[in-house]
mmCIF file of C-alpha atoms and ligand atoms in Angstrom:
data_model
loop_
_atom_site.group_PDB
_atom_site.id
_atom_site.type_symbol
_atom_site.label_atom_id
_atom_site.label_comp_id
_atom_site.label_asym_id
_atom_site.label_seq_id
_atom_site.Cartn_x
_atom_site.Cartn_y
_atom_site.Cartn_z
ATOM 1 C CA MET A 1 21.420 -26.237 9.633
ATOM 2 C CA LYS A 2 24.122 -28.078 11.404
ATOM 3 C CA GLN A 3 24.719 -27.343 14.928
ATOM 4 C CA LEU A 4 27.834 -25.466 16.060
ATOM 5 C CA LEU A 5 28.585 -25.585 19.743
ATOM 6 C CA GLY A 6 29.066 -22.237 21.204
ATOM 7 C CA ASN A 7 30.837 -19.674 18.913
ATOM 8 C CA GLN A 8 27.602 -18.237 17.876
ATOM 9 C CA HIS A 9 29.236 -14.739 17.480
ATOM 10 C CA LEU A 10 30.960 -16.175 14.498
ATOM 11 C CA ILE A 11 27.757 -17.103 12.952
ATOM 12 C CA ALA A 12 26.218 -13.772 13.705
ATOM 13 C CA GLN A 13 29.278 -12.051 12.215
ATOM 14 C CA ILE A 14 29.001 -13.929 8.808
ATOM 15 C CA ARG A 15 25.194 -13.513 8.797
ATOM 16 C CA THR A 16 25.512 -9.710 9.103
ATOM 17 C CA ALA A 17 28.179 -9.594 6.383
ATOM 18 C CA VAL A 18 26.051 -11.575 3.918
ATOM 19 C CA ARG A 19 22.986 -9.506 4.594
ATOM 20 C CA GLU A 20 25.024 -6.353 4.055
ATOM 21 C CA ASP A 21 26.599 -8.076 0.976
ATOM 22 C CA LYS A 22 29.957 -7.523 2.523
ATOM 23 C CA ALA A 23 31.015 -11.142 2.844
ATOM 24 C CA ALA A 24 34.866 -11.626 2.273
ATOM 25 C CA HIS A 25 36.285 -13.723 -0.370
ATOM 26 C CA ALA A 26 38.543 -15.690 1.928
ATOM 27 C CA TYR A 27 38.091 -17.009 5.522
ATOM 28 C CA LEU A 28 40.557 -18.877 7.575
ATOM 29 C CA ILE A 29 38.618 -20.988 10.023
ATOM 30 C CA CYS A 30 40.886 -22.016 12.740
ATOM 31 C CA GLY A 31 40.754 -24.260 15.814
ATOM 32 C CA ALA A 32 41.772 -27.539 17.141
ATOM 33 C CA VAL A 33 40.875 -30.846 15.534
ATOM 34 C CA GLY A 34 37.292 -31.663 16.516
ATOM 35 C CA SER A 35 36.459 -27.942 17.341
ATOM 36 C CA GLY A 36 33.815 -27.707 14.568
ATOM 37 C CA LYS A 37 35.708 -26.216 11.624
ATOM 38 C CA LYS A 38 33.807 -28.227 8.950
ATOM 39 C CA THR A 39 30.478 -27.558 10.661
ATOM 40 C CA LEU A 40 31.076 -23.731 10.621
ATOM 41 C CA ALA A 41 32.261 -24.086 6.981
ATOM 42 C CA ASP A 42 28.897 -25.761 6.036
ATOM 43 C CA ILE A 43 26.989 -23.130 7.879
ATOM 44 C CA ILE A 44 28.848 -20.292 6.118
ATOM 45 C CA SER A 45 28.426 -22.095 2.709
ATOM 46 C CA THR A 46 24.681 -22.344 3.284
ATOM 47 C CA MET A 47 24.422 -18.614 4.121
ATOM 48 C CA LEU A 48 26.542 -17.643 1.125
ATOM 49 C CA MET A 49 24.730 -19.949 -1.463
ATOM 50 C CA CYS A 50 21.163 -19.681 -0.462
ATOM 51 C CA PRO A 51 19.243 -16.725 -2.149
ATOM 52 C CA GLU A 52 17.557 -16.094 1.208
ATOM 53 C CA GLY A 53 20.893 -16.191 3.096
ATOM 54 C CA GLY A 54 20.469 -19.519 4.665
ATOM 55 C CA CYS A 55 16.769 -20.400 4.843
ATOM 56 C CA GLU A 56 17.398 -24.132 5.384
ATOM 57 C CA GLN A 57 14.334 -24.936 3.210
ATOM 58 C CA CYS A 58 15.203 -24.379 -0.310
ATOM 59 C CA VAL A 59 16.820 -26.678 -2.812
ATOM 60 C CA CYS A 60 20.003 -24.877 -2.561
ATOM 61 C CA CYS A 61 20.230 -25.155 1.308
ATOM 62 C CA GLN A 62 19.453 -28.736 1.097
ATOM 63 C CA LYS A 63 22.002 -29.517 -1.471
ATOM 64 C CA VAL A 64 24.625 -27.873 0.677
ATOM 65 C CA GLU A 65 23.416 -29.699 3.670
ATOM 66 C CA LYS A 66 23.637 -33.100 1.902
ATOM 67 C CA GLY A 67 27.061 -32.216 0.468
ATOM 68 C CA ILE A 68 25.808 -32.585 -3.038
ATOM 69 C CA HIS A 69 25.929 -28.869 -4.193
ATOM 70 C CA PRO A 70 27.996 -28.821 -7.528
ATOM 71 C CA ASP A 71 29.453 -25.411 -6.574
ATOM 72 C CA LEU A 72 30.623 -26.409 -3.121
ATOM 73 C CA ILE A 73 33.949 -27.878 -3.727
ATOM 74 C CA ARG A 74 35.656 -29.683 -0.655
ATOM 75 C CA LEU A 75 39.349 -30.434 -0.989
ATOM 76 C CA ARG A 76 42.039 -32.076 0.900
ATOM 77 C CA GLY A 77 45.811 -32.346 -0.132
ATOM 78 C CA ASP A 78 46.235 -34.814 -3.067
ATOM 79 C CA ASN A 79 49.765 -35.930 -1.996
ATOM 80 C CA LYS A 80 50.045 -39.190 -0.153
ATOM 81 C CA ASN A 81 50.875 -37.575 3.157
ATOM 82 C CA GLY A 82 47.893 -35.135 2.854
ATOM 83 C CA THR A 83 49.881 -32.134 1.635
ATOM 84 C CA TYR A 84 48.845 -30.041 -1.196
ATOM 85 C CA SER A 85 50.997 -30.016 -4.252
ATOM 86 C CA VAL A 86 51.630 -26.775 -6.156
ATOM 87 C CA ASP A 87 50.122 -28.521 -9.216
ATOM 88 C CA GLN A 88 46.838 -29.073 -7.110
ATOM 89 C CA ILE A 89 46.907 -25.292 -6.273
ATOM 90 C CA ARG A 90 47.356 -24.360 -9.872
ATOM 91 C CA GLU A 91 44.356 -26.615 -10.817
ATOM 92 C CA ILE A 92 42.400 -24.725 -8.159
ATOM 93 C CA ARG A 93 43.400 -21.400 -9.622
ATOM 94 C CA LYS A 94 42.307 -22.386 -13.209
ATOM 95 C CA ASP A 95 39.002 -24.007 -11.856
ATOM 96 C CA ALA A 96 38.109 -20.938 -9.866
ATOM 97 C CA LEU A 97 37.985 -18.802 -13.103
ATOM 98 C CA VAL A 98 35.071 -20.872 -14.395
ATOM 99 C CA TYR A 99 31.466 -19.718 -13.452
ATOM 100 C CA PRO A 100 29.489 -21.548 -10.919
ATOM 101 C CA ASN A 101 27.034 -24.175 -12.354
ATOM 102 C CA GLU A 102 23.871 -23.022 -10.525
ATOM 103 C CA GLY A 103 24.962 -21.293 -7.236
ATOM 104 C CA ARG A 104 25.394 -17.573 -6.419
ATOM 105 C CA LYS A 105 28.923 -18.575 -5.392
ATOM 106 C CA LYS A 106 31.500 -21.016 -5.996
ATOM 107 C CA ILE A 107 32.941 -22.182 -2.621
ATOM 108 C CA TYR A 108 36.090 -23.926 -2.074
ATOM 109 C CA VAL A 109 36.706 -25.560 1.331
ATOM 110 C CA LEU A 110 40.226 -26.344 1.900
ATOM 111 C CA GLU A 111 40.612 -28.879 4.746
ATOM 112 C CA GLU A 112 43.829 -29.016 6.631
ATOM 113 C CA ALA A 113 45.219 -25.843 4.873
ATOM 114 C CA GLU A 114 48.247 -25.887 7.064
ATOM 115 C CA LYS A 115 49.335 -28.786 4.833
ATOM 116 C CA MET A 116 50.109 -26.420 1.957
ATOM 117 C CA SER A 117 53.962 -26.056 1.581
ATOM 118 C CA PRO A 118 55.292 -22.480 1.511
ATOM 119 C CA ALA A 119 55.566 -23.075 -2.155
ATOM 120 C CA ALA A 120 52.068 -24.163 -2.548
ATOM 121 C CA GLN A 121 50.807 -21.109 -0.375
ATOM 122 C CA ASP A 122 52.855 -18.908 -2.596
ATOM 123 C CA ALA A 123 51.037 -20.296 -5.684
ATOM 124 C CA PHE A 124 47.779 -19.918 -3.975
ATOM 125 C CA LEU A 125 48.482 -16.120 -3.292
ATOM 126 C CA LYS A 126 47.549 -15.012 -6.897
ATOM 127 C CA ILE A 127 44.142 -16.225 -6.717
ATOM 128 C CA LEU A 128 43.596 -15.268 -3.147
ATOM 129 C CA GLU A 129 44.512 -11.706 -4.043
ATOM 130 C CA GLU A 130 42.146 -11.325 -6.889
ATOM 131 C CA PRO A 131 39.520 -13.939 -7.165
ATOM 132 C CA PRO A 132 36.525 -13.663 -9.422
ATOM 133 C CA ALA A 133 33.617 -12.064 -7.444
ATOM 134 C CA PHE A 134 31.688 -15.312 -7.329
ATOM 135 C CA VAL A 135 34.528 -17.283 -5.585
ATOM 136 C CA VAL A 136 34.849 -17.828 -1.908
ATOM 137 C CA PHE A 137 37.666 -19.650 -0.122
ATOM 138 C CA LEU A 138 37.304 -21.218 3.350
ATOM 139 C CA LEU A 139 40.612 -22.445 4.653
ATOM 140 C CA LEU A 140 40.306 -24.842 7.546
ATOM 141 C CA CYS A 141 43.312 -24.780 9.762
ATOM 142 C CA SER A 142 44.425 -26.414 12.917
ATOM 143 C CA ASP A 143 47.978 -24.810 13.043
ATOM 144 C CA GLU A 144 48.111 -21.212 12.038
ATOM 145 C CA SER A 145 51.882 -20.931 12.617
ATOM 146 C CA ARG A 146 52.366 -22.952 9.391
ATOM 147 C CA MET A 147 50.473 -20.429 7.245
ATOM 148 C CA LEU A 148 52.535 -17.646 5.572
ATOM 149 C CA ALA A 149 52.001 -14.137 6.690
ATOM 150 C CA THR A 150 51.113 -13.203 3.161
ATOM 151 C CA VAL A 151 48.266 -15.646 3.186
ATOM 152 C CA LEU A 152 47.086 -14.695 6.688
ATOM 153 C CA SER A 153 46.910 -11.000 5.563
ATOM 154 C CA ARG A 154 44.542 -11.764 2.818
ATOM 155 C CA VAL A 155 41.872 -13.690 4.815
ATOM 156 C CA ILE A 156 39.458 -12.955 7.459
ATOM 157 C CA ARG A 157 40.164 -15.156 10.536
ATOM 158 C CA LEU A 158 37.483 -16.993 12.235
ATOM 159 C CA ALA A 159 38.947 -18.596 15.452
ATOM 160 C CA LEU A 160 36.695 -21.283 17.118
ATOM 161 C CA GLU A 161 36.698 -21.435 20.935
ATOM 162 C CA LEU A 162 35.952 -24.356 22.905
ATOM 163 C CA PRO A 163 32.288 -24.571 24.134
ATOM 164 C CA SER A 164 31.588 -24.618 27.757
ATOM 165 C CA THR A 165 31.665 -27.908 29.728
ATOM 166 C CA GLU A 166 28.020 -27.964 30.176
ATOM 167 C CA GLN A 167 27.413 -27.411 26.392
ATOM 168 C CA SER A 168 29.969 -30.123 25.492
ATOM 169 C CA LEU A 169 28.468 -32.514 27.971
ATOM 170 C CA SER A 170 24.937 -32.144 26.669
ATOM 171 C CA TRP A 171 26.146 -32.390 23.061
ATOM 172 C CA LEU A 172 28.229 -35.574 23.789
ATOM 173 C CA ARG A 173 25.158 -37.117 25.557
ATOM 174 C CA GLU A 174 23.100 -36.606 22.420
ATOM 175 C CA GLN A 175 25.965 -37.947 20.155
ATOM 176 C CA ALA A 176 27.415 -40.891 22.008
ATOM 177 C CA GLN A 177 25.422 -43.837 23.591
ATOM 178 C CA ALA A 178 27.772 -43.924 26.650
ATOM 179 C CA PRO A 179 27.617 -43.837 30.452
ATOM 180 C CA ASP A 180 27.910 -40.362 31.770
ATOM 181 C CA ASP A 181 31.146 -40.994 33.811
ATOM 182 C CA LEU A 182 32.818 -42.078 30.639
ATOM 183 C CA ILE A 183 31.520 -39.106 28.732
ATOM 184 C CA ARG A 184 32.971 -36.861 31.481
ATOM 185 C CA THR A 185 36.321 -38.588 31.396
ATOM 186 C CA ALA A 186 36.503 -38.450 27.685
ATOM 187 C CA LEU A 187 35.852 -34.681 27.764
ATOM 188 C CA GLY A 188 38.600 -34.347 30.367
ATOM 189 C CA ALA A 189 41.052 -36.508 28.543
ATOM 190 C CA ALA A 190 40.382 -34.470 25.376
ATOM 191 C CA GLY A 191 41.256 -31.287 27.099
ATOM 192 C CA GLY A 192 37.553 -30.019 26.960
ATOM 193 C CA ASN A 193 37.400 -30.457 23.118
ATOM 194 C CA PRO A 194 34.048 -32.212 22.415
ATOM 195 C CA GLY A 195 34.931 -33.428 19.008
ATOM 196 C CA GLN A 196 38.033 -35.167 20.186
ATOM 197 C CA ALA A 197 36.045 -36.540 23.166
ATOM 198 C CA LEU A 198 33.524 -38.044 20.729
ATOM 199 C CA SER A 199 36.348 -39.685 18.800
ATOM 200 C CA LEU A 200 37.714 -40.983 22.060
ATOM 201 C CA ILE A 201 34.411 -42.507 23.064
ATOM 202 C CA LYS A 202 33.801 -44.031 19.574
ATOM 203 C CA GLU A 203 37.323 -45.479 19.365
ATOM 204 C CA GLY A 204 36.402 -47.383 22.436
ATOM 205 C CA LYS A 205 39.937 -47.685 23.909
ATOM 206 C CA LEU A 206 39.861 -45.073 26.636
ATOM 207 C CA LYS A 207 38.803 -47.583 29.396
ATOM 208 C CA GLU A 208 41.584 -49.837 28.485
ATOM 209 C CA ARG A 209 44.177 -47.002 28.341
ATOM 210 C CA ILE A 210 43.096 -45.869 31.835
ATOM 211 C CA ALA A 211 43.377 -49.417 33.214
ATOM 212 C CA ASN A 212 46.758 -49.526 31.731
ATOM 213 C CA CYS A 213 47.758 -46.175 33.282
ATOM 214 C CA GLU A 214 46.481 -47.626 36.644
ATOM 215 C CA ALA A 215 48.406 -50.822 36.249
ATOM 216 C CA PHE A 216 51.535 -48.971 35.484
ATOM 217 C CA SER A 217 51.208 -46.642 38.364
ATOM 218 C CA ARG A 218 50.334 -49.481 40.726
ATOM 219 C CA ALA A 219 53.628 -51.217 39.526
ATOM 220 C CA LEU A 220 55.505 -47.937 40.242
ATOM 221 C CA LEU A 221 54.005 -47.571 43.727
ATOM 222 C CA THR A 222 53.714 -51.173 44.947
ATOM 223 C CA GLY A 223 55.994 -53.316 42.569
ATOM 224 C CA THR A 224 59.447 -53.374 40.880
ATOM 225 C CA ALA A 225 61.050 -51.727 37.774
ATOM 226 C CA TYR A 226 60.543 -55.091 36.183
ATOM 227 C CA ASP A 227 56.863 -54.939 36.709
ATOM 228 C CA MET A 228 56.814 -51.658 34.928
ATOM 229 C CA ALA A 229 59.097 -52.737 32.186
ATOM 230 C CA ALA A 230 56.709 -55.737 31.554
ATOM 231 C CA ILE A 231 53.715 -53.441 31.028
ATOM 232 C CA SER A 232 55.792 -50.872 28.977
ATOM 233 C CA HIS A 233 56.979 -53.750 26.691
ATOM 234 C CA LYS A 234 53.550 -55.139 26.157
ATOM 235 C CA LEU A 235 52.162 -51.862 25.219
ATOM 236 C CA ALA A 236 54.896 -51.016 22.941
ATOM 237 C CA ALA A 237 54.007 -53.744 20.571
ATOM 238 C CA ASP A 238 51.469 -51.346 18.964
ATOM 239 C CA LYS A 239 53.496 -48.167 18.311
ATOM 240 C CA GLU A 240 50.458 -45.870 17.756
ATOM 241 C CA GLU A 241 48.516 -47.273 20.753
ATOM 242 C CA PHE A 242 51.866 -46.790 22.830
ATOM 243 C CA ALA A 243 52.019 -43.240 21.922
ATOM 244 C CA GLU A 244 48.310 -42.765 22.990
ATOM 245 C CA PHE A 245 48.891 -44.600 26.195
ATOM 246 C CA ILE A 246 51.808 -42.173 27.091
ATOM 247 C CA LYS A 247 49.700 -39.280 26.337
ATOM 248 C CA THR A 248 46.938 -40.620 28.523
ATOM 249 C CA LEU A 249 49.589 -41.449 31.258
ATOM 250 C CA ALA A 250 50.740 -37.701 31.142
ATOM 251 C CA LEU A 251 47.114 -36.738 31.930
ATOM 252 C CA TYR A 252 46.915 -39.406 34.638
ATOM 253 C CA PHE A 253 50.151 -38.108 36.306
ATOM 254 C CA ARG A 254 48.674 -34.529 36.011
ATOM 255 C CA ASP A 255 45.761 -35.974 37.973
ATOM 256 C CA ILE A 256 48.100 -37.486 40.641
ATOM 257 C CA ALA A 257 49.732 -33.989 40.861
ATOM 258 C CA VAL A 258 46.436 -32.211 41.341
ATOM 259 C CA TYR A 259 45.200 -34.689 43.914
ATOM 260 C CA LYS A 260 48.449 -34.336 45.886
ATOM 261 C CA THR A 261 47.913 -30.669 46.164
ATOM 262 C CA ALA A 262 44.091 -30.479 46.185
ATOM 263 C CA PRO A 263 42.494 -33.845 46.969
ATOM 264 C CA THR A 264 38.847 -32.389 46.477
ATOM 265 C CA ALA A 265 39.596 -30.939 42.961
ATOM 266 C CA GLU A 266 37.754 -32.320 40.055
ATOM 267 C CA LEU A 267 39.987 -35.051 38.262
ATOM 268 C CA VAL A 268 39.722 -36.537 34.823
ATOM 269 C CA PHE A 269 40.248 -40.022 36.136
ATOM 270 C CA ALA A 270 38.658 -39.774 39.462
ATOM 271 C CA ASP A 271 37.772 -43.310 40.197
ATOM 272 C CA SER A 272 41.025 -44.837 39.128
ATOM 273 C CA ILE A 273 43.019 -42.189 41.052
ATOM 274 C CA ALA A 274 40.936 -42.745 44.111
ATOM 275 C CA SER A 275 41.861 -46.493 44.013
ATOM 276 C CA LEU A 276 45.624 -45.712 44.298
ATOM 277 C CA ALA A 277 45.470 -42.612 46.444
ATOM 278 C CA GLY A 278 46.612 -44.469 49.441
ATOM 279 C CA TYR A 279 50.057 -44.988 47.972
ATOM 280 C CA PHE A 280 50.531 -41.394 46.644
ATOM 281 C CA VAL A 281 52.587 -40.421 49.863
ATOM 282 C CA ARG A 282 55.473 -42.346 48.198
ATOM 283 C CA ILE A 283 55.436 -40.042 45.122
ATOM 284 C CA ARG A 284 57.826 -36.966 45.120
ATOM 285 C CA ALA A 285 55.770 -33.950 44.198
ATOM 286 C CA ASP A 286 58.735 -32.199 42.669
ATOM 287 C CA GLY A 287 59.422 -34.964 40.381
ATOM 288 C CA LEU A 288 55.762 -35.161 39.023
ATOM 289 C CA LEU A 289 56.039 -32.052 36.800
ATOM 290 C CA ARG A 290 59.318 -33.480 35.280
ATOM 291 C CA THR A 291 57.534 -36.680 34.608
ATOM 292 C CA ILE A 292 54.641 -35.055 33.082
ATOM 293 C CA GLU A 293 56.932 -32.952 30.760
ATOM 294 C CA GLY A 294 59.026 -35.909 29.936
ATOM 295 C CA LEU A 295 55.943 -38.154 29.091
ATOM 296 C CA GLN A 296 54.788 -35.431 26.614
ATOM 297 C CA GLN A 297 58.204 -35.498 24.849
ATOM 298 C CA LEU A 298 58.186 -39.305 24.894
ATOM 299 C CA ALA A 299 54.885 -39.512 23.212
ATOM 300 C CA VAL A 300 56.232 -37.402 20.353
ATOM 301 C CA GLN A 301 59.333 -39.543 20.111
ATOM 302 C CA VAL A 302 57.308 -42.698 19.680
ATOM 303 C CA THR A 303 55.949 -41.320 16.574
ATOM 304 C CA GLN A 304 59.422 -40.670 15.241
ATOM 305 C CA SER A 305 61.716 -43.247 14.095
ATOM 306 C CA ILE A 306 63.481 -43.994 17.425
ATOM 307 C CA SER A 307 64.053 -47.482 18.534
ATOM 308 C CA ILE A 308 60.950 -48.506 20.374
ATOM 309 C CA LEU A 309 62.818 -50.813 22.595
ATOM 310 C CA LEU A 310 64.856 -47.782 23.766
ATOM 311 C CA LEU A 311 61.704 -45.842 24.393
ATOM 312 C CA GLU A 312 59.876 -48.417 26.380
ATOM 313 C CA MET A 313 62.916 -48.578 28.748
ATOM 314 C CA ARG A 314 63.096 -44.733 28.780
ATOM 315 C CA LEU A 315 59.467 -44.599 29.913
ATOM 316 C CA VAL A 316 60.287 -46.771 32.959
ATOM 317 C CA THR A 317 63.452 -44.825 33.848
ATOM 318 C CA LEU A 318 61.766 -41.433 33.389
ATOM 319 C CA VAL A 319 58.760 -42.258 35.666
ATOM 320 C CA ARG A 320 60.840 -44.369 38.338
ATOM 321 C CA THR A 321 63.795 -41.928 38.683
ATOM 322 C CA ASN A 322 61.493 -38.755 38.880
ATOM 323 C CA CYS A 323 58.699 -39.993 41.124
ATOM 324 C CA ILE A 324 60.142 -42.216 43.685
HETATM 325 ZN ZN1 ZN B 1 17.926 -21.516 1.392
#
């Protein structure tokens, strides 16, 4: 069976429900991107499909594990932007009335369920209220605020929590062939989310982003506004990467703020921060929080259709006026 980090109480909860034949017909599995929603959905599917409640040995368990069980239906929104159309939901409603091929259950896993419009969720309610006894819906969701109350009231909510740092680190060491300091940095940069940390490591851009943050901060501390603008302009050539850089820069400045109040505290970018620490006396502590907030907003603005030239200048002004 797939390995879920932490959150063993959720598995125990479902195991008990399956054993007592009290499993619900709809679960909302919620948690941040990379928190293990798909893994938990697979584990639940195995427990529901297997005649033994998840023996991991039988043909049924193996088919679920390999993702080839005909009665385990994984879905994503069929619209171009990943949203579910009302028509797609109607198709699911029709399909759900058909008996399973070979399984005890017919399980629908709906990834990114938050990408159902209110109209699509409304259309979904009918089948969610009274599904056939053999149907189970697993809704995976990373933003519950987008789900209608009428949907939320008809599902059992399973909320994934972040595993402990130690659990995450040992999992990342197994998954990623990477030096330990990079693993720790990635976990910190991902806010403790191991799945996101693994993506960061695999993406291979974290080191470069940190180097850019360091260069930008060095320009702030020892250079001119033009030096900062040059870096900003270079990075803005790739809009997506520019947004990621700004997000990382917000974390970098959070590290600077932490360092200024507690130099011995654990930092995400410890080595890089240490190389600049001698200049931090020049940074105004009160402006750091405004900078961090401003950077978070700026990262969002970059993904919107605002002039990139305007935003690359705004980045320089924001940091310079608040920090120095
Ligand atoms: Zn089995």
